[in-house]
Amino acid sequence: MTNATKRVTPGQDVFLVEYPGQFAQREPLAATAHCARLFKGFRVAWQINTCRHLLREAKRWFWAPTETRAQVHNSEGLLAQLLTDWEEAIRCHQRALTLFHQAGNRPGIAYALNNLGLAYQGRGKPEKVVEYCKASLQLSQELDDEANMARAMGNLSLAYRQLGQLDEALAYAEQSLAHFRQLRSLSRRSNPE
């Protein structure tokens, strides 16, 4: 079993939350992947202080690959969005975008662009939402990333509605819904119950 595929046992969760840096130095790939899963779970459960602790620790991983640092900033931006701190969310997603560009990670770039659009949605700047989400949509189409295409189209629909361009909003909403239905159908076929 490689470091990348090594799973973390449930008993190690407490260790990872309290001392993620130490675990990351011993098992960097496994720790990074598990830390991301923990962060998502804690964010969904609104365990904000635990999320902040994980992010503070992860920011100390100066030796981490550029993509990992980009993901940390992206996660920090998502947490700021959850707390409606739009300016901080924008700063974090901009940092993530810069790092994803440096790493040449095109899916990360598309994701960060879409998240920037979401942050500007929270700031009430629909023109910026259109700018970033269209760029995300274009890149997602090039990458054939159906999930990010659907999200970008949904965000564009909301922005165009805010701008009073209802035909454009409806067109993007319908396209987004079609993509989400296709993803659900694919998911059901690959995971029959």
JSON list of C-alpha atoms in Angstrom, two decimals, residues 31-162:
[
{"chain": "A", "resi": 31, "resn": "ALA", "atom": "CA", "xyz": [-2.56, 13.15, 5.61]},
{"chain": "A", "resi": 32, "resn": "THR", "atom": "CA", "xyz": [-3.40, 15.74, 2.98]},
{"chain": "A", "resi": 33, "resn": "ALA", "atom": "CA", "xyz": [-6.22, 13.64, 1.53]},
{"chain": "A", "resi": 34, "resn": "HIS", "atom": "CA", "xyz": [-7.61, 12.78, 4.95]},
{"chain": "A", "resi": 35, "resn": "CYS", "atom": "CA", "xyz": [-7.32, 16.36, 6.18]},
{"chain": "A", "resi": 36, "resn": "ALA", "atom": "CA", "xyz": [-9.39, 17.48, 3.18]},
{"chain": "A", "resi": 37, "resn": "ARG", "atom": "CA", "xyz": [-12.08, 14.89, 4.01]},
{"chain": "A", "resi": 38, "resn": "LEU", "atom": "CA", "xyz": [-12.10, 15.95, 7.67]},
{"chain": "A", "resi": 39, "resn": "PHE", "atom": "CA", "xyz": [-12.34, 19.63, 6.73]},
{"chain": "A", "resi": 40, "resn": "LYS", "atom": "CA", "xyz": [-15.32, 19.00, 4.45]},
{"chain": "A", "resi": 41, "resn": "GLY", "atom": "CA", "xyz": [-17.09, 17.00, 7.15]},
{"chain": "A", "resi": 42, "resn": "PHE", "atom": "CA", "xyz": [-16.44, 19.60, 9.83]},
{"chain": "A", "resi": 43, "resn": "ARG", "atom": "CA", "xyz": [-17.52, 22.43, 7.49]},
{"chain": "A", "resi": 44, "resn": "VAL", "atom": "CA", "xyz": [-20.79, 20.67, 6.67]},
{"chain": "A", "resi": 45, "resn": "ALA", "atom": "CA", "xyz": [-21.37, 20.06, 10.39]},
{"chain": "A", "resi": 46, "resn": "TRP", "atom": "CA", "xyz": [-20.62, 23.74, 11.14]},
{"chain": "A", "resi": 47, "resn": "GLN", "atom": "CA", "xyz": [-17.68, 22.86, 13.41]},
{"chain": "A", "resi": 48, "resn": "ILE", "atom": "CA", "xyz": [-16.05, 26.16, 12.52]},
{"chain": "A", "resi": 49, "resn": "ASN", "atom": "CA", "xyz": [-13.33, 26.23, 15.19]},
{"chain": "A", "resi": 50, "resn": "THR", "atom": "CA", "xyz": [-12.12, 22.77, 14.17]},
{"chain": "A", "resi": 51, "resn": "CYS", "atom": "CA", "xyz": [-12.03, 23.92, 10.54]},
{"chain": "A", "resi": 52, "resn": "ARG", "atom": "CA", "xyz": [-10.02, 26.98, 11.49]},
{"chain": "A", "resi": 53, "resn": "HIS", "atom": "CA", "xyz": [-7.59, 24.83, 13.47]},
{"chain": "A", "resi": 54, "resn": "LEU", "atom": "CA", "xyz": [-7.08, 22.45, 10.53]},
{"chain": "A", "resi": 55, "resn": "LEU", "atom": "CA", "xyz": [-6.51, 25.36, 8.15]},
{"chain": "A", "resi": 56, "resn": "ARG", "atom": "CA", "xyz": [-4.03, 27.06, 10.50]},
{"chain": "A", "resi": 57, "resn": "GLU", "atom": "CA", "xyz": [-2.06, 23.84, 10.73]},
{"chain": "A", "resi": 58, "resn": "ALA", "atom": "CA", "xyz": [-2.21, 23.21, 6.98]},
{"chain": "A", "resi": 59, "resn": "LYS", "atom": "CA", "xyz": [-0.93, 26.73, 6.24]},
{"chain": "A", "resi": 60, "resn": "ARG", "atom": "CA", "xyz": [2.25, 25.80, 8.10]},
{"chain": "A", "resi": 61, "resn": "TRP", "atom": "CA", "xyz": [2.96, 23.09, 5.53]},
{"chain": "A", "resi": 62, "resn": "PHE", "atom": "CA", "xyz": [5.27, 25.39, 3.57]},
{"chain": "A", "resi": 63, "resn": "TRP", "atom": "CA", "xyz": [6.94, 22.30, 2.14]},
{"chain": "A", "resi": 64, "resn": "ALA", "atom": "CA", "xyz": [3.66, 21.06, 0.69]},
{"chain": "A", "resi": 65, "resn": "PRO", "atom": "CA", "xyz": [3.20, 20.96, -3.09]},
{"chain": "A", "resi": 66, "resn": "THR", "atom": "CA", "xyz": [1.77, 24.09, -4.69]},
{"chain": "A", "resi": 67, "resn": "GLU", "atom": "CA", "xyz": [-1.52, 22.30, -5.45]},
{"chain": "A", "resi": 68, "resn": "THR", "atom": "CA", "xyz": [-1.94, 21.39, -1.78]},
{"chain": "A", "resi": 69, "resn": "ARG", "atom": "CA", "xyz": [-1.37, 24.99, -0.71]},
{"chain": "A", "resi": 70, "resn": "ALA", "atom": "CA", "xyz": [-3.91, 26.08, -3.34]},
{"chain": "A", "resi": 71, "resn": "GLN", "atom": "CA", "xyz": [-6.45, 23.62, -1.93]},
{"chain": "A", "resi": 72, "resn": "VAL", "atom": "CA", "xyz": [-5.84, 24.99, 1.57]},
{"chain": "A", "resi": 73, "resn": "HIS", "atom": "CA", "xyz": [-6.57, 28.55, 0.39]},
{"chain": "A", "resi": 74, "resn": "ASN", "atom": "CA", "xyz": [-9.61, 27.30, -1.51]},
{"chain": "A", "resi": 75, "resn": "SER", "atom": "CA", "xyz": [-10.91, 25.59, 1.65]},
{"chain": "A", "resi": 76, "resn": "GLU", "atom": "CA", "xyz": [-10.24, 28.75, 3.62]},
{"chain": "A", "resi": 77, "resn": "GLY", "atom": "CA", "xyz": [-12.30, 30.68, 1.06]},
{"chain": "A", "resi": 78, "resn": "LEU", "atom": "CA", "xyz": [-15.18, 28.21, 1.35]},
{"chain": "A", "resi": 79, "resn": "LEU", "atom": "CA", "xyz": [-15.13, 28.62, 5.12]},
{"chain": "A", "resi": 80, "resn": "ALA", "atom": "CA", "xyz": [-15.14, 32.42, 4.75]},
{"chain": "A", "resi": 81, "resn": "GLN", "atom": "CA", "xyz": [-18.14, 32.11, 2.40]},
{"chain": "A", "resi": 82, "resn": "LEU", "atom": "CA", "xyz": [-19.93, 29.98, 4.98]},
{"chain": "A", "resi": 83, "resn": "LEU", "atom": "CA", "xyz": [-19.36, 32.79, 7.48]},
{"chain": "A", "resi": 84, "resn": "THR", "atom": "CA", "xyz": [-20.40, 35.41, 4.87]},
{"chain": "A", "resi": 85, "resn": "ASP", "atom": "CA", "xyz": [-16.99, 37.09, 5.04]},
{"chain": "A", "resi": 86, "resn": "TRP", "atom": "CA", "xyz": [-17.01, 37.84, 1.32]},
{"chain": "A", "resi": 87, "resn": "GLU", "atom": "CA", "xyz": [-13.84, 39.94, 1.17]},
{"chain": "A", "resi": 88, "resn": "GLU", "atom": "CA", "xyz": [-11.82, 37.22, 2.89]},
{"chain": "A", "resi": 89, "resn": "ALA", "atom": "CA", "xyz": [-13.39, 34.60, 0.62]},
{"chain": "A", "resi": 90, "resn": "ILE", "atom": "CA", "xyz": [-12.36, 36.60, -2.45]},
{"chain": "A", "resi": 91, "resn": "ARG", "atom": "CA", "xyz": [-8.79, 36.99, -1.14]},
{"chain": "A", "resi": 92, "resn": "CYS", "atom": "CA", "xyz": [-8.50, 33.27, -0.41]},
{"chain": "A", "resi": 93, "resn": "HIS", "atom": "CA", "xyz": [-9.93, 32.17, -3.76]},
{"chain": "A", "resi": 94, "resn": "GLN", "atom": "CA", "xyz": [-7.63, 34.63, -5.56]},
{"chain": "A", "resi": 95, "resn": "ARG", "atom": "CA", "xyz": [-4.63, 33.06, -3.77]},
{"chain": "A", "resi": 96, "resn": "ALA", "atom": "CA", "xyz": [-5.89, 29.60, -4.67]},
{"chain": "A", "resi": 97, "resn": "LEU", "atom": "CA", "xyz": [-6.34, 30.65, -8.30]},
{"chain": "A", "resi": 98, "resn": "THR", "atom": "CA", "xyz": [-2.78, 32.02, -8.45]},
{"chain": "A", "resi": 99, "resn": "LEU", "atom": "CA", "xyz": [-1.35, 28.81, -6.98]},
{"chain": "A", "resi": 100, "resn": "PHE", "atom": "CA", "xyz": [-3.41, 26.56, -9.25]},
{"chain": "A", "resi": 101, "resn": "HIS", "atom": "CA", "xyz": [-2.08, 28.59, -12.21]},
{"chain": "A", "resi": 102, "resn": "GLN", "atom": "CA", "xyz": [1.49, 28.14, -10.94]},
{"chain": "A", "resi": 103, "resn": "ALA", "atom": "CA", "xyz": [0.92, 24.39, -10.61]},
{"chain": "A", "resi": 104, "resn": "GLY", "atom": "CA", "xyz": [-0.71, 24.16, -14.04]},
{"chain": "A", "resi": 105, "resn": "ASN", "atom": "CA", "xyz": [-3.75, 22.50, -12.45]},
{"chain": "A", "resi": 106, "resn": "ARG", "atom": "CA", "xyz": [-6.53, 23.32, -14.92]},
{"chain": "A", "resi": 107, "resn": "PRO", "atom": "CA", "xyz": [-9.35, 21.59, -12.97]},
{"chain": "A", "resi": 108, "resn": "GLY", "atom": "CA", "xyz": [-8.25, 23.55, -9.88]},
{"chain": "A", "resi": 109, "resn": "ILE", "atom": "CA", "xyz": [-8.28, 26.77, -11.90]},
{"chain": "A", "resi": 110, "resn": "ALA", "atom": "CA", "xyz": [-11.84, 26.08, -13.09]},
{"chain": "A", "resi": 111, "resn": "TYR", "atom": "CA", "xyz": [-12.97, 25.29, -9.54]},
{"chain": "A", "resi": 112, "resn": "ALA", "atom": "CA", "xyz": [-11.30, 28.42, -8.09]},
{"chain": "A", "resi": 113, "resn": "LEU", "atom": "CA", "xyz": [-12.84, 30.61, -10.80]},
{"chain": "A", "resi": 114, "resn": "ASN", "atom": "CA", "xyz": [-16.28, 29.26, -9.95]},
{"chain": "A", "resi": 115, "resn": "ASN", "atom": "CA", "xyz": [-15.69, 29.82, -6.24]},
{"chain": "A", "resi": 116, "resn": "LEU", "atom": "CA", "xyz": [-14.62, 33.40, -6.96]},
{"chain": "A", "resi": 117, "resn": "GLY", "atom": "CA", "xyz": [-17.91, 33.83, -8.79]},
{"chain": "A", "resi": 118, "resn": "LEU", "atom": "CA", "xyz": [-19.77, 32.54, -5.73]},
{"chain": "A", "resi": 119, "resn": "ALA", "atom": "CA", "xyz": [-17.91, 34.95, -3.46]},
{"chain": "A", "resi": 120, "resn": "TYR", "atom": "CA", "xyz": [-18.80, 37.86, -5.72]},
{"chain": "A", "resi": 121, "resn": "GLN", "atom": "CA", "xyz": [-22.41, 36.63, -5.71]},
{"chain": "A", "resi": 122, "resn": "GLY", "atom": "CA", "xyz": [-22.35, 37.09, -1.95]},
{"chain": "A", "resi": 123, "resn": "ARG", "atom": "CA", "xyz": [-20.93, 40.60, -2.39]},
{"chain": "A", "resi": 124, "resn": "GLY", "atom": "CA", "xyz": [-23.80, 41.45, -4.73]},
{"chain": "A", "resi": 125, "resn": "LYS", "atom": "CA", "xyz": [-21.59, 41.93, -7.81]},
{"chain": "A", "resi": 126, "resn": "PRO", "atom": "CA", "xyz": [-23.35, 39.96, -10.56]},
{"chain": "A", "resi": 127, "resn": "GLU", "atom": "CA", "xyz": [-21.07, 41.36, -13.30]},
{"chain": "A", "resi": 128, "resn": "LYS", "atom": "CA", "xyz": [-18.07, 39.77, -11.57]},
{"chain": "A", "resi": 129, "resn": "VAL", "atom": "CA", "xyz": [-20.03, 36.52, -11.14]},
{"chain": "A", "resi": 130, "resn": "VAL", "atom": "CA", "xyz": [-20.58, 36.45, -14.90]},
{"chain": "A", "resi": 131, "resn": "GLU", "atom": "CA", "xyz": [-16.91, 37.18, -15.59]},
{"chain": "A", "resi": 132, "resn": "TYR", "atom": "CA", "xyz": [-15.52, 34.43, -13.34]},
{"chain": "A", "resi": 133, "resn": "CYS", "atom": "CA", "xyz": [-18.22, 31.82, -13.91]},
{"chain": "A", "resi": 134, "resn": "LYS", "atom": "CA", "xyz": [-18.03, 32.17, -17.70]},
{"chain": "A", "resi": 135, "resn": "ALA", "atom": "CA", "xyz": [-14.27, 31.62, -17.51]},
{"chain": "A", "resi": 136, "resn": "SER", "atom": "CA", "xyz": [-14.89, 28.60, -15.25]},
{"chain": "A", "resi": 137, "resn": "LEU", "atom": "CA", "xyz": [-17.54, 27.26, -17.62]},
{"chain": "A", "resi": 138, "resn": "GLN", "atom": "CA", "xyz": [-15.30, 27.60, -20.66]},
{"chain": "A", "resi": 139, "resn": "LEU", "atom": "CA", "xyz": [-12.42, 25.80, -18.97]},
{"chain": "A", "resi": 140, "resn": "SER", "atom": "CA", "xyz": [-14.76, 23.14, -17.54]},
{"chain": "A", "resi": 141, "resn": "GLN", "atom": "CA", "xyz": [-16.10, 22.49, -21.04]},
{"chain": "A", "resi": 142, "resn": "GLU", "atom": "CA", "xyz": [-12.55, 22.06, -22.34]},
{"chain": "A", "resi": 143, "resn": "LEU", "atom": "CA", "xyz": [-11.88, 19.60, -19.51]},
{"chain": "A", "resi": 144, "resn": "ASP", "atom": "CA", "xyz": [-15.26, 17.86, -19.94]},
{"chain": "A", "resi": 145, "resn": "ASP", "atom": "CA", "xyz": [-15.93, 18.44, -16.22]},
{"chain": "A", "resi": 146, "resn": "GLU", "atom": "CA", "xyz": [-19.70, 18.01, -16.09]},
{"chain": "A", "resi": 147, "resn": "ALA", "atom": "CA", "xyz": [-20.04, 18.77, -12.38]},
{"chain": "A", "resi": 148, "resn": "ASN", "atom": "CA", "xyz": [-18.23, 22.09, -12.53]},
{"chain": "A", "resi": 149, "resn": "MET", "atom": "CA", "xyz": [-20.08, 22.98, -15.75]},
{"chain": "A", "resi": 150, "resn": "ALA", "atom": "CA", "xyz": [-23.39, 22.43, -13.96]},
{"chain": "A", "resi": 151, "resn": "ARG", "atom": "CA", "xyz": [-22.31, 24.56, -10.98]},
{"chain": "A", "resi": 152, "resn": "ALA", "atom": "CA", "xyz": [-21.01, 27.38, -13.19]},
{"chain": "A", "resi": 153, "resn": "MET", "atom": "CA", "xyz": [-24.22, 27.41, -15.23]},
{"chain": "A", "resi": 154, "resn": "GLY", "atom": "CA", "xyz": [-26.30, 27.55, -12.04]},
{"chain": "A", "resi": 155, "resn": "ASN", "atom": "CA", "xyz": [-24.24, 30.47, -10.77]},
{"chain": "A", "resi": 156, "resn": "LEU", "atom": "CA", "xyz": [-24.55, 32.23, -14.13]},
{"chain": "A", "resi": 157, "resn": "SER", "atom": "CA", "xyz": [-28.32, 31.76, -13.97]},
{"chain": "A", "resi": 158, "resn": "LEU", "atom": "CA", "xyz": [-28.47, 33.50, -10.59]},
{"chain": "A", "resi": 159, "resn": "ALA", "atom": "CA", "xyz": [-26.22, 36.34, -11.78]},
{"chain": "A", "resi": 160, "resn": "TYR", "atom": "CA", "xyz": [-28.24, 36.98, -14.93]},
{"chain": "A", "resi": 161, "resn": "ARG", "atom": "CA", "xyz": [-31.43, 36.97, -12.87]},
{"chain": "A", "resi": 162, "resn": "GLN", "atom": "CA", "xyz": [-29.89, 39.64, -10.63]}
]
